[in-house]
Coordinates of C-alpha atoms (C1' of nucleotides) and ligand atoms in Angstrom, one line a residue:
Chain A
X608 CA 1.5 -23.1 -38.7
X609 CA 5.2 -23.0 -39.3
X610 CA 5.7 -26.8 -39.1
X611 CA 2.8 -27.2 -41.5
X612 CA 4.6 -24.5 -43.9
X613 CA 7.5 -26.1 -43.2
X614 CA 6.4 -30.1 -43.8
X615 CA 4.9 -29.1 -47.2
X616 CA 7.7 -27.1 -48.5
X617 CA 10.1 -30.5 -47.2
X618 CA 7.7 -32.6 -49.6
X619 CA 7.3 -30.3 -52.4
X620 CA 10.6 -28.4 -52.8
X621 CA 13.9 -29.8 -53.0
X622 CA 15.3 -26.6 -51.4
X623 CA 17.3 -27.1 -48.3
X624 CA 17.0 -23.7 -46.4
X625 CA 14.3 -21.4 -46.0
X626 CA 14.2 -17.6 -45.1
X627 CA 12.1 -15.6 -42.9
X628 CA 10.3 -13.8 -45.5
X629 CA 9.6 -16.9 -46.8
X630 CA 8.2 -18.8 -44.3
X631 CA 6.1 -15.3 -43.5
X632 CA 4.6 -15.7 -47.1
X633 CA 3.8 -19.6 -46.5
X634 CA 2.3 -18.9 -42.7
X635 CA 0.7 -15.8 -43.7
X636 CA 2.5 -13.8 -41.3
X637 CA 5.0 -11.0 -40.8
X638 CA 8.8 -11.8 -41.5
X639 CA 9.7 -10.4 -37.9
X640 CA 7.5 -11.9 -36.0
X641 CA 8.9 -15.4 -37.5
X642 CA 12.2 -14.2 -36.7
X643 CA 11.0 -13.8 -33.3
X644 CA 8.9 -16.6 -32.8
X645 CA 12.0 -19.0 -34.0
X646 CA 14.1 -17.0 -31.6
X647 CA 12.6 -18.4 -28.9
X648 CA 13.3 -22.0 -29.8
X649 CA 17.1 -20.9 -29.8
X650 CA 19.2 -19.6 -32.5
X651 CA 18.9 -22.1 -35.7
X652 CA 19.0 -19.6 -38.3
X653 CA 21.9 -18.6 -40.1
X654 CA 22.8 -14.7 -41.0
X655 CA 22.6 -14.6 -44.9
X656 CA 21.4 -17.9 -45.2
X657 CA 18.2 -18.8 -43.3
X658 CA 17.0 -21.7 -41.4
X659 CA 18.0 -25.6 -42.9
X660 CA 14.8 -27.1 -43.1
X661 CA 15.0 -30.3 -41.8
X662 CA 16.9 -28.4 -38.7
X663 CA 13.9 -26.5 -37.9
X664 CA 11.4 -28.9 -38.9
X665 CA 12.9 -30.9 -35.9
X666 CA 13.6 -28.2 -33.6
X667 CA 9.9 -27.5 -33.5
X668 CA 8.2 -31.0 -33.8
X669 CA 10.7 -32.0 -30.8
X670 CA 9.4 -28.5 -29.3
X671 CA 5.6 -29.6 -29.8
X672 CA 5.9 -32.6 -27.6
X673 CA 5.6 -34.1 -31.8
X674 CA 8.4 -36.5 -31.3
X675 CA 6.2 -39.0 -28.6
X676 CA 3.7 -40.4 -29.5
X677 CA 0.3 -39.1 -27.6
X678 CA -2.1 -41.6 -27.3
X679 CA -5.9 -39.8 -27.2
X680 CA -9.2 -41.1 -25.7
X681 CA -12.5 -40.2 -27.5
X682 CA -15.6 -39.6 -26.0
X683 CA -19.1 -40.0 -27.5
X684 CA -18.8 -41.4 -30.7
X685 CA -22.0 -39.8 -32.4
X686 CA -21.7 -38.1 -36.1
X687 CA -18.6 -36.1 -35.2
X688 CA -16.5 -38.8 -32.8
X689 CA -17.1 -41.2 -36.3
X690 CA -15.6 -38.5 -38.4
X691 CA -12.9 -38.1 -35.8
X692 CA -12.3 -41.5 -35.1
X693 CA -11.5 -42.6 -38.5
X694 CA -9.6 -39.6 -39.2
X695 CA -6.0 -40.4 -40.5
X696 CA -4.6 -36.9 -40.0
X697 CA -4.1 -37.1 -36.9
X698 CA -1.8 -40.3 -36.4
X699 CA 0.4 -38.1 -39.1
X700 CA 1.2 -35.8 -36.5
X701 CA 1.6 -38.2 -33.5
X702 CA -1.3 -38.2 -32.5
X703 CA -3.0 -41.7 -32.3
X704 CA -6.8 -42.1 -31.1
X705 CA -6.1 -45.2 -28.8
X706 CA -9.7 -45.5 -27.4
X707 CA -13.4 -45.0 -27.6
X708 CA -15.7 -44.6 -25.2
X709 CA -19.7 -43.9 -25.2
X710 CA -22.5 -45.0 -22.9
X711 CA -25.2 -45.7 -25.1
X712 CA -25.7 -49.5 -25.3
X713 CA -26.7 -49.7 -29.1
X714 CA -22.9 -47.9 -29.9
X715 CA -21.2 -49.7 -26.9
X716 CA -19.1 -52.8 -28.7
X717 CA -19.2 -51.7 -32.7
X718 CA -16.1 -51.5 -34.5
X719 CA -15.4 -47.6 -35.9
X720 CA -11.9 -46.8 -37.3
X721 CA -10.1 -50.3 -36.0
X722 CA -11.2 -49.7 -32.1
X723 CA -14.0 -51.1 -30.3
X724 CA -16.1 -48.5 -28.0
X725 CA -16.1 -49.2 -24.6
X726 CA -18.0 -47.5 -21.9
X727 CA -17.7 -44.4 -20.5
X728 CA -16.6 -46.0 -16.9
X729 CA -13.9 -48.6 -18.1
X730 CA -12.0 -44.9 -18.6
X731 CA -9.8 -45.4 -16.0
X732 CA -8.8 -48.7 -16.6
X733 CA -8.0 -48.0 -20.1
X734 CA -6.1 -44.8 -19.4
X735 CA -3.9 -47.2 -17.2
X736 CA -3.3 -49.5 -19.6
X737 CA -2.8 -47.1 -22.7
X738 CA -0.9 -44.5 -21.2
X739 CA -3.8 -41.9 -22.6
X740 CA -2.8 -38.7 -22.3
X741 CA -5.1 -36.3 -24.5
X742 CA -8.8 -36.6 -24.5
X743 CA -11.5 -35.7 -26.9
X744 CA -14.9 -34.7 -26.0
X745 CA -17.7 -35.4 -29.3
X746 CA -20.9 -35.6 -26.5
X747 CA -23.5 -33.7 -26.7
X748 CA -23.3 -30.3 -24.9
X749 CA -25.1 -31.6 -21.6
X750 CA -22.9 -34.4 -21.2
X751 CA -19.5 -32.6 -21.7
X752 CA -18.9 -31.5 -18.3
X753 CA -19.5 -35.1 -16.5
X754 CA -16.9 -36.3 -19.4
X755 CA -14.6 -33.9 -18.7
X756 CA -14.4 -34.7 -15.0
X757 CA -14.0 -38.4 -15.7
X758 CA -11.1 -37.6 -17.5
X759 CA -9.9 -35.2 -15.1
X760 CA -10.5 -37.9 -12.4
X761 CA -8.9 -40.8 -14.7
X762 CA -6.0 -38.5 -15.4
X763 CA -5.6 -37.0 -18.3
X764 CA -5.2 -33.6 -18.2
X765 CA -5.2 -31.9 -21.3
X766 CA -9.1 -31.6 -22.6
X767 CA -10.0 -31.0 -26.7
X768 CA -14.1 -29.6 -26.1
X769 CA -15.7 -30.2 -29.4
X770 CA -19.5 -29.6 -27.3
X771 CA -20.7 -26.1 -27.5
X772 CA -20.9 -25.6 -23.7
X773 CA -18.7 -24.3 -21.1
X774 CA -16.9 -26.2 -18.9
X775 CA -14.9 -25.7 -15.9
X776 CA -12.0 -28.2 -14.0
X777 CA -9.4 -27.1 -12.0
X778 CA -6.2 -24.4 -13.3
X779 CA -3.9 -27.5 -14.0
X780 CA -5.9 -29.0 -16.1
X781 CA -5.6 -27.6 -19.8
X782 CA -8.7 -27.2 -21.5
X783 CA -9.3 -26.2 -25.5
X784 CA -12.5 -25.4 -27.4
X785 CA -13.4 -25.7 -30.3
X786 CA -16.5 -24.1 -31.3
X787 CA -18.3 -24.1 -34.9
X788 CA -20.9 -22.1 -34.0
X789 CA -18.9 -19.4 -33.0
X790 CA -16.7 -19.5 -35.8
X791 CA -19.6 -19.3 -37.7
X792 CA -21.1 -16.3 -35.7
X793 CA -17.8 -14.4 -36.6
X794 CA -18.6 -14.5 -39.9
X795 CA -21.7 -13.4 -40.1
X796 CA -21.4 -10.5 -38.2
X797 CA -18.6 -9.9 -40.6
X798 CA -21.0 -10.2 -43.4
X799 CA -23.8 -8.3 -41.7
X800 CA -21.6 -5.7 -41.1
X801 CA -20.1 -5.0 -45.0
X802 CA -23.9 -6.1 -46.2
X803 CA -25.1 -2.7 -43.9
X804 CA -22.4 -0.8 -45.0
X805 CA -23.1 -1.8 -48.6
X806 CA -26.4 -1.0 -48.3
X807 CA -26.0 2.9 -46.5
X808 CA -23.7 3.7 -49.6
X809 CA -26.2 2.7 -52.3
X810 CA -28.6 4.3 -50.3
X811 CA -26.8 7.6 -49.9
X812 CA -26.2 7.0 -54.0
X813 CA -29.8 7.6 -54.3
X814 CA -30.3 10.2 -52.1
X815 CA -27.5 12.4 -53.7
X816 CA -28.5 11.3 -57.4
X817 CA -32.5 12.3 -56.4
X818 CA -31.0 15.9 -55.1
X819 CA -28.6 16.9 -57.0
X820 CA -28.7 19.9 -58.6
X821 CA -29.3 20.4 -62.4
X822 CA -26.0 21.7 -64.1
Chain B
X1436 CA -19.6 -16.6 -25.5
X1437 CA -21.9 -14.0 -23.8
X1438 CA -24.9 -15.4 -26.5
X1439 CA -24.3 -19.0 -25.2
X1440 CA -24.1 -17.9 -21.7
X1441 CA -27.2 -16.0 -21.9
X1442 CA -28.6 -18.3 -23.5
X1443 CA -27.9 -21.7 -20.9
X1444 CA -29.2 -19.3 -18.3
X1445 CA -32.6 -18.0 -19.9
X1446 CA -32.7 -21.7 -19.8
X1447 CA -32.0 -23.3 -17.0
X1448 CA -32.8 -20.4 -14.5
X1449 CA -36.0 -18.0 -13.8
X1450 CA -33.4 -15.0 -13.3
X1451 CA -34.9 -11.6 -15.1
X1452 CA -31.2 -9.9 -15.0
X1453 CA -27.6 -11.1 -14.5
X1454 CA -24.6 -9.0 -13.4
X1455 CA -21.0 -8.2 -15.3
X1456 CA -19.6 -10.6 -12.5
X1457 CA -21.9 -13.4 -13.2
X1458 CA -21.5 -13.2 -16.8
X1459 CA -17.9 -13.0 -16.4
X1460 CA -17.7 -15.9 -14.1
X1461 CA -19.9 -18.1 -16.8
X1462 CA -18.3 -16.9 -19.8
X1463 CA -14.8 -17.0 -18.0
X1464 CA -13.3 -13.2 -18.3
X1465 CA -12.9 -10.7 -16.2
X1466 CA -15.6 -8.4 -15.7
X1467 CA -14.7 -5.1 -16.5
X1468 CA -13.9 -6.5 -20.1
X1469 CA -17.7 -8.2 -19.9
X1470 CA -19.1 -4.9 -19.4
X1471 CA -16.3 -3.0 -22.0
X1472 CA -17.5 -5.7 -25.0
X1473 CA -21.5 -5.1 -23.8
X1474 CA -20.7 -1.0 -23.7
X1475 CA -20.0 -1.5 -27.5
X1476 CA -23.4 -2.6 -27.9
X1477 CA -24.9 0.1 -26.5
X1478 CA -26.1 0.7 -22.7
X1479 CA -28.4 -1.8 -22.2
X1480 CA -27.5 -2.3 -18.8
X1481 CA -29.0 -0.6 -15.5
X1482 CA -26.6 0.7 -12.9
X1483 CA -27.4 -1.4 -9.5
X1484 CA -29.3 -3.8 -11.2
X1485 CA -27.5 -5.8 -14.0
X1486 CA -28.8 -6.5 -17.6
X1487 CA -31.7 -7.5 -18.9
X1488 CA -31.4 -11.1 -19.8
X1489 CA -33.7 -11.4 -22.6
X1490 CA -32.9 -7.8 -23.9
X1491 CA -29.2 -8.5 -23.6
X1492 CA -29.8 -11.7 -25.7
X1493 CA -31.6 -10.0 -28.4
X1494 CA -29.4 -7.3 -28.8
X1495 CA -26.0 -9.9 -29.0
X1496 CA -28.2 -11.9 -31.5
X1497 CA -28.7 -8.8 -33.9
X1498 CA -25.3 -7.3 -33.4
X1499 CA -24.1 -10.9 -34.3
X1500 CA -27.0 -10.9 -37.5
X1501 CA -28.6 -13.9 -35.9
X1502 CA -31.7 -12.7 -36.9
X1503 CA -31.4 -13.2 -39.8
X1504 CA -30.7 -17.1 -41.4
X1505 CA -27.1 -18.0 -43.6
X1506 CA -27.9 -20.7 -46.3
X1507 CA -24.4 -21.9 -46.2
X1508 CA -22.7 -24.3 -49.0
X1509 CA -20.8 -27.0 -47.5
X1510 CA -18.4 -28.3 -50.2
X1511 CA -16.7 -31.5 -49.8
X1512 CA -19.2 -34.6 -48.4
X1513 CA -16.5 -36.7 -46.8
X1514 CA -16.5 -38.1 -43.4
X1515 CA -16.8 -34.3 -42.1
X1516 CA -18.9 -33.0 -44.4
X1517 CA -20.8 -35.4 -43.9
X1518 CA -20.9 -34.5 -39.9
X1519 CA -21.5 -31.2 -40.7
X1520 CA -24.5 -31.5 -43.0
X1521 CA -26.2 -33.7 -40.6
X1522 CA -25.5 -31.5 -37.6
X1523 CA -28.5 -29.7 -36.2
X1524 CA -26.7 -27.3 -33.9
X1525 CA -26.3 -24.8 -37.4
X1526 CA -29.9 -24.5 -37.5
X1527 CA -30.5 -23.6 -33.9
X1528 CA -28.4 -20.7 -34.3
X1529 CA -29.5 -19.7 -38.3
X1530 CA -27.1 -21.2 -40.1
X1531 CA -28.7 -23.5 -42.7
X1532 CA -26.5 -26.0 -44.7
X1533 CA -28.5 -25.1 -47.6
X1534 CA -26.1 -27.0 -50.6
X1535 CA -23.6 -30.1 -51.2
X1536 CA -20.7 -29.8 -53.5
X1537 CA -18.4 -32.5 -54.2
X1538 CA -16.4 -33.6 -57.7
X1539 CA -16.4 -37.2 -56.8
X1540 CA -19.1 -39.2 -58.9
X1541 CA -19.9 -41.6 -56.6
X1542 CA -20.9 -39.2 -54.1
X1543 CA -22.8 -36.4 -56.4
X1544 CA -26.3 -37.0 -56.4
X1545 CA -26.6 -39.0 -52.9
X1546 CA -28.8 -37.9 -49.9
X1547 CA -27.2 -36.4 -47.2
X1548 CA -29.0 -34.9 -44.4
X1549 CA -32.1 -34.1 -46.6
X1550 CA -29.9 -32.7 -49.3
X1551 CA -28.6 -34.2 -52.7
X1552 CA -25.0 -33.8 -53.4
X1553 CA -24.1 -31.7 -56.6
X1554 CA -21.2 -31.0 -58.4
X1555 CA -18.6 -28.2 -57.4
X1556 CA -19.5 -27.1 -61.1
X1557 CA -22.8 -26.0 -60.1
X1558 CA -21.8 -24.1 -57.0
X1559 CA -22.2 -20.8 -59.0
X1560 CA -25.4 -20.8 -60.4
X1561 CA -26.5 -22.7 -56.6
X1562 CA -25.2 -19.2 -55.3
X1563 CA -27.7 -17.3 -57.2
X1564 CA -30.7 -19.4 -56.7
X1565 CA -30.3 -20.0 -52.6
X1566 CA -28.4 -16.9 -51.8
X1567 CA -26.0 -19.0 -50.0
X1568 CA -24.0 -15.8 -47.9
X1569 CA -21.4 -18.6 -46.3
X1570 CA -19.3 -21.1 -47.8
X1571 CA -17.6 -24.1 -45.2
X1572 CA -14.8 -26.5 -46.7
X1573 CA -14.3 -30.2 -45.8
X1574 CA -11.8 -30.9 -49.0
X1575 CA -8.7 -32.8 -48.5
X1576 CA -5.9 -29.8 -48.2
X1577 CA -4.5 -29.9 -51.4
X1578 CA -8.4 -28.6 -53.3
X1579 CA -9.0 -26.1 -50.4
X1580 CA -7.6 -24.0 -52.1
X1581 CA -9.6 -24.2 -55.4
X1582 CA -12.9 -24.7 -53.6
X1583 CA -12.2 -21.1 -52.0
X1584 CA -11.7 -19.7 -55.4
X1585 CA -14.6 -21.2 -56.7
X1586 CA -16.4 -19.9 -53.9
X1587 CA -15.2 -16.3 -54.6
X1588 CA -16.0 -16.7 -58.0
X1589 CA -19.5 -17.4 -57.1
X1590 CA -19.7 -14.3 -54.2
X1591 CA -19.5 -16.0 -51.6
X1592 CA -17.1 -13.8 -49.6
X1593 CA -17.2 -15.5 -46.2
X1594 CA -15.2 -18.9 -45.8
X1595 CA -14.5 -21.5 -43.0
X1596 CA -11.8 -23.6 -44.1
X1597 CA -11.3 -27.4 -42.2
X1598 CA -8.6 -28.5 -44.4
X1599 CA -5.2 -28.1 -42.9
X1600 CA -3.8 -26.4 -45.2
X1601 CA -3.4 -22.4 -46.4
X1602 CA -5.8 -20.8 -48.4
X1603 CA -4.8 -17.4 -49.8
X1604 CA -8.0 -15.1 -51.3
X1605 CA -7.9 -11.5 -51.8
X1606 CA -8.3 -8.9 -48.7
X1607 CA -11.9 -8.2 -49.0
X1608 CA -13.0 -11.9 -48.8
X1609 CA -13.2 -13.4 -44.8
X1610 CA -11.7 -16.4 -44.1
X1611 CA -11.6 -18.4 -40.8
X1612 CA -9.6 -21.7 -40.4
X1613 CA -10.4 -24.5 -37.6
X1614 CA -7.4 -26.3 -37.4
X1615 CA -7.4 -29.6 -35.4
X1616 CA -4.1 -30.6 -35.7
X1617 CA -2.7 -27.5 -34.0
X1618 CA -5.4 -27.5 -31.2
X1619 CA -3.9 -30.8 -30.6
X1620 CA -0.1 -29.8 -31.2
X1621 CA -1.4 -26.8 -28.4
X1622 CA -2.6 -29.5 -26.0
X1623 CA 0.7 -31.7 -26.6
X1624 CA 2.8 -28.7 -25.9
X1625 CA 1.9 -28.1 -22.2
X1626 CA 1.3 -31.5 -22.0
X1627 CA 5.0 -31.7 -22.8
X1628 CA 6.2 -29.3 -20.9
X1629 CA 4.6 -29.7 -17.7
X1630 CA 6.0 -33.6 -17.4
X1631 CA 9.1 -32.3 -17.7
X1632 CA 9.0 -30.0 -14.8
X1633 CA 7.6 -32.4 -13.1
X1634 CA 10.4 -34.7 -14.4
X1635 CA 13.1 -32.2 -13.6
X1636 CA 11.5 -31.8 -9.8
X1637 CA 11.5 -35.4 -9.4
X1638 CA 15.7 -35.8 -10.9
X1639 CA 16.4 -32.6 -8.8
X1640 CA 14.4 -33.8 -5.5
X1641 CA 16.3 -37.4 -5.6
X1642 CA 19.6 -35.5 -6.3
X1643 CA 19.0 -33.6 -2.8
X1644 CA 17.9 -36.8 -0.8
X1645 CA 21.5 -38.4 -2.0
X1646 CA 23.6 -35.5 -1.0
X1647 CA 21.7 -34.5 2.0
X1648 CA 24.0 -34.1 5.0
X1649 CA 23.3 -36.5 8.0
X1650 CA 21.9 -34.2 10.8
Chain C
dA1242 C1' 41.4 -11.0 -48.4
dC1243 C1' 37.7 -8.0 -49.1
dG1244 C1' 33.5 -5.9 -50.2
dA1245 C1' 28.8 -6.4 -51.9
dG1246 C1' 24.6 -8.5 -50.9
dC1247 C1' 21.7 -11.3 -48.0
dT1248 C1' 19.5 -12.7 -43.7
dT1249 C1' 19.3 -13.3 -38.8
dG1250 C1' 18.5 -11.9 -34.0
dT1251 C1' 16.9 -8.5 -31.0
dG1252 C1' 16.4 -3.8 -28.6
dA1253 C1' 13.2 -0.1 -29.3
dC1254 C1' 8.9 1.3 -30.5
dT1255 C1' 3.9 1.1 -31.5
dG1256 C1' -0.7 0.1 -30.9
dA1257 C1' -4.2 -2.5 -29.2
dA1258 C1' -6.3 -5.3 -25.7
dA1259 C1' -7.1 -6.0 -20.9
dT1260 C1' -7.6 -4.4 -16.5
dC1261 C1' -8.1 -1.0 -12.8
dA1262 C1' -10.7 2.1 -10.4
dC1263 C1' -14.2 5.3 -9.5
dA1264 C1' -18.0 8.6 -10.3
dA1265 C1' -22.7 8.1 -11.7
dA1266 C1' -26.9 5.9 -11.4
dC1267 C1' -29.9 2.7 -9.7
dT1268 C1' -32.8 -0.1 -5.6
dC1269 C1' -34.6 -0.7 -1.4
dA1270 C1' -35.5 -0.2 3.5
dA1271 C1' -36.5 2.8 7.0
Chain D
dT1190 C1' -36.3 11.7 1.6
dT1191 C1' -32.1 9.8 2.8
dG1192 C1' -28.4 6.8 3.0
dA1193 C1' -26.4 2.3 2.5
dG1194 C1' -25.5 -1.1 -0.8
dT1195 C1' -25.1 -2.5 -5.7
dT1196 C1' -23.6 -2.4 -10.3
dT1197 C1' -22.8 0.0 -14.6
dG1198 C1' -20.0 2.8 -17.9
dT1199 C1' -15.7 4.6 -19.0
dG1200 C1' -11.3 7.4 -18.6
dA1201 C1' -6.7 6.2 -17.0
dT1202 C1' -3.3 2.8 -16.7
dT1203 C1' -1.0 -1.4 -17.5
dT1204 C1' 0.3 -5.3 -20.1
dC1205 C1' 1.4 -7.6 -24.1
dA1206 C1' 1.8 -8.9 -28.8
dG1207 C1' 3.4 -7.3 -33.1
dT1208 C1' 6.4 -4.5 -36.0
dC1209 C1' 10.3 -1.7 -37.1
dA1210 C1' 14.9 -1.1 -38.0
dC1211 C1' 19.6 -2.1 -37.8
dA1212 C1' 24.0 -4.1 -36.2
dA1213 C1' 26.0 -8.6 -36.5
dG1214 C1' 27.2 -12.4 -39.1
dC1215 C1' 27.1 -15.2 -43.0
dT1216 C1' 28.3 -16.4 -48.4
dC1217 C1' 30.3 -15.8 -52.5
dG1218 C1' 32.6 -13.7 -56.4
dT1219 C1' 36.6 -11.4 -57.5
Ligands
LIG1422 N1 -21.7 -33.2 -35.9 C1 -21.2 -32.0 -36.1 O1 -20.8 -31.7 -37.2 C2 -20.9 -31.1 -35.0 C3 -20.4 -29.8 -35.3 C4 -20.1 -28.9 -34.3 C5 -20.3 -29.3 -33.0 N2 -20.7 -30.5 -32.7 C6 -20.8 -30.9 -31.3 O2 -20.1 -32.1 -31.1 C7 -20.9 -32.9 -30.2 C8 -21.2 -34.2 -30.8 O3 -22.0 -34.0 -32.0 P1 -22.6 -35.2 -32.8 O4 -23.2 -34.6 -33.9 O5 -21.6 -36.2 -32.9 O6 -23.7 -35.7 -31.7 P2 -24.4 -37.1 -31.7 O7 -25.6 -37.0 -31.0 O8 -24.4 -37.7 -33.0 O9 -23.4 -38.0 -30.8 C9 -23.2 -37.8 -29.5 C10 -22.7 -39.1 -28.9 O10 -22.4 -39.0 -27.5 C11 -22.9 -40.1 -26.8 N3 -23.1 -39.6 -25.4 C12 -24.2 -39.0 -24.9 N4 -24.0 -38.8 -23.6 C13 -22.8 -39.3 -23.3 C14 -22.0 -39.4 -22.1 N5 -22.5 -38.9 -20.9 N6 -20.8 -39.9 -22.1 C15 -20.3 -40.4 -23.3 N7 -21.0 -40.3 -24.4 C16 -22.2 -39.8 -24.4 C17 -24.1 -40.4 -27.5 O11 -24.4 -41.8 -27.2 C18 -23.7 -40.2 -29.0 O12 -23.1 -41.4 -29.5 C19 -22.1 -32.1 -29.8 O13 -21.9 -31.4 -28.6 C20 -22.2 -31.1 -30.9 O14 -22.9 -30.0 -30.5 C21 -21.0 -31.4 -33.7
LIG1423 N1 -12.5 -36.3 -40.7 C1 -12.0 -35.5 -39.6 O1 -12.3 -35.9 -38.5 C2 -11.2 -34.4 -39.9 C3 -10.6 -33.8 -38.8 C4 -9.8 -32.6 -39.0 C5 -9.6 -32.1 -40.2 N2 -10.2 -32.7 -41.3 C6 -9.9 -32.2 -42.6 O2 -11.2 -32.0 -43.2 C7 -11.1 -32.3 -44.6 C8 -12.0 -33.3 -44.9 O3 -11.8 -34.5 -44.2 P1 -12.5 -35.8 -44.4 O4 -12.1 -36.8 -43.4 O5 -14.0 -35.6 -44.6 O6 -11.9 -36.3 -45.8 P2 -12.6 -37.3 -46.9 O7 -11.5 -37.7 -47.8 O8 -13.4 -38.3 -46.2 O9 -13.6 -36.3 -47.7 C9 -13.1 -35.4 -48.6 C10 -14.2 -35.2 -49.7 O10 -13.8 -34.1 -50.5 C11 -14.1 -34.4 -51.9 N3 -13.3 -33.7 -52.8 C12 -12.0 -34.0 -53.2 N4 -11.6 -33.0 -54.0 C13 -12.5 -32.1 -54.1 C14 -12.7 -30.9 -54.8 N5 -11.7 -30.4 -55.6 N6 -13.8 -30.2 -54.7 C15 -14.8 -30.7 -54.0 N7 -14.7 -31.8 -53.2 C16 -13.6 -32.5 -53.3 C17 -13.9 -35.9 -51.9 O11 -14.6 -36.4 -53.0 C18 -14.4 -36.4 -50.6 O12 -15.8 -36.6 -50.6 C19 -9.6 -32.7 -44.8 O13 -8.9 -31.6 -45.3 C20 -9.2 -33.1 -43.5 O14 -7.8 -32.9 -43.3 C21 -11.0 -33.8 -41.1

DNA sequence: ACGAGCTTGTGACTGAAATCACAAACTCAA
DNA sequence: TTGAGTTTGTGATTTCAGTCACAAGCTCGT
């Protein structure tokens, strides 16, 4: 969040240093914890200053892993993997999809985003030759743990699950979810839960309107 | 998790109950903290037995306000949105893509997953007719932040926000970001770190070969 | 050179989340 | 009915992230 504050305030703003408060305000955060946070990447602030911009910015890209370039494989390229594949906000960030891979026949060979799918079991080869690093799973939620063992087994061991389903590797393999539905679960319990609460106040409104005494 | 655990295993498997432990090791927690999160619920569980797999399901679903459906605007029909409004895993879990906003006119009035795109203008008056509860944003990052405020305007007070970029709305209004980038940024992190321990071993484990002492 | 005015870096503190650990409550077999 | 074997529900404890608060350190005007 802080490189993102960061990057935009670079564009927009010709200002060379930025404070802790500010950055708080951008990130949506507390001043402190920045202050922390940043600690831990060493000392770069200054006292009565703040921290140069461009300083930090590469402090934490370099920090990120941001200054390599990770080269990412993409599995199952359905409605989602398209919308991924062709997805230029990635590559902005270093983050380059190098290769997709499917297993249905009719998908198998078309061109999406500038790459040609491949199938699932030429993996290997391809994380060989491409030095893939990062995978993306885009199957459907039956097929996501066979795809994350390929890429387990071809290598890679840092796992982006976009399939609603759990799956399990081994401890050194670092797996993330992403999950829509869930997302979308948190906000309507949310919702539910002030809609209730709306709805026992007007109640009680009622209630004490309908039996309140006459002055 | 616990819902999508549940419901994988009514599913799959003929089992009646299922244990803290078991739900624990499928949803991946401890289960003390299964059985804490379930106590908030309510005790729906029986001592020496487990819980009720079907009760336990209905009771998460209500708690969550599953049971009842979320006509849910999706505004901005790019590559995402468009991924979005064609996805059928909402529906399964009562979220209903029930509008399309965009302001481009080459993509207002097309068909998109059974629904014809209409202008951001029209959100409001959309709001009224559907009751849409849930808005979802699939802008570029720099009109995330009017879409939100549109949205607010209209009373929609719960947001999902896919554009990268910081959305500020007043307290009482709910909004959840899914950030790819960072999840990325996360992966490229340990990635990152773990080659170079693994790096460092390697330096440090050549460094003892060469100064070894002859036995 | 000095003091006023900022802002960092971090030890101390706070509160919340996670975990432990065990009595209570159940099943089932004998 | 009893007792062994499970498993829940939850008070007690631990762990950890977040915040506070302030000395240390910087700039700049005088
Ligand atoms: N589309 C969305 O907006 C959306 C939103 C949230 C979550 N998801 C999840 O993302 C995943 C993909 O969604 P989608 O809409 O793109 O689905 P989709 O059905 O359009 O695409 C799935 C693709 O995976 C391929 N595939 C199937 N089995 C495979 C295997 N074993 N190995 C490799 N590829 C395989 C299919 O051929 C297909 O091309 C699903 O798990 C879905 O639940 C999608
Ligand atoms: N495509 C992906 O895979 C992907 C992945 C991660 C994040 N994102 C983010 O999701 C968002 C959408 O990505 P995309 O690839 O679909 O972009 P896109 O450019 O394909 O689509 C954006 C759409 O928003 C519309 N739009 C522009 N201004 C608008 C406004 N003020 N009100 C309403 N609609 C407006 C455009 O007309 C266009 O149809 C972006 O913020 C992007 O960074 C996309």
């Amino acid at each position: 969040m802080y490189l993102r504050s960061l990057l935009d305030m670079a564009e927009t703003r010709g200002a060379i240093t930025v404070s802790s408060d500010e950055l708080a305000r951008l990130a949506g955060v507390n001043a402190a914890k920045v202050r922390k946070d940043l600690s831990y990447l060493g000392s770069y602030g200054t006292r009565g200053v703040g921290y140069d911009i461009e300083y930090l910015l590469y402090q934490i890209t370099r920090e990120l892993g941001l200054t390599q370039d990770w080269p990412t494989a993409l599995i199952g390229i359905g409605n989602l993997g398209r919308a991924l594949a062709s997805y230029k906000g990635f590559s902005e960030r270093g983050f380059r999809i190098a290769a997709l891979f499917d297993v249905d026949d009719d998908v198998i060979g078309q061109q999406v985003g500038g790459l040609t799918v491949r199938h699932l079991d030429e993996l290997k080869e391809s994380v060989n030759e491409d030095g893939l690093s990062i995978g993306i799973i885009a199957t459907p939620p039956s097929a996501a743990q066979e795809a994350a063992e390929k890429l387990v087994d071809a290598g890679v061991k840092s796992i982006l699950n976009f399939a609603p389903s759990v799956v399990n590797v081994s401890p050194d393999v670092n797996i993330r979810k992403v999950d829509l539905s869930i997302e979308l679960q948190i906000l309507s319990f949310y919702e539910q839960r002030t809609q209730a609460i709306a709805a026992a106040r007007e109640a009680n409104r009622r209630l004490e309107i309908k039996h309140r005494p006459p002055r």
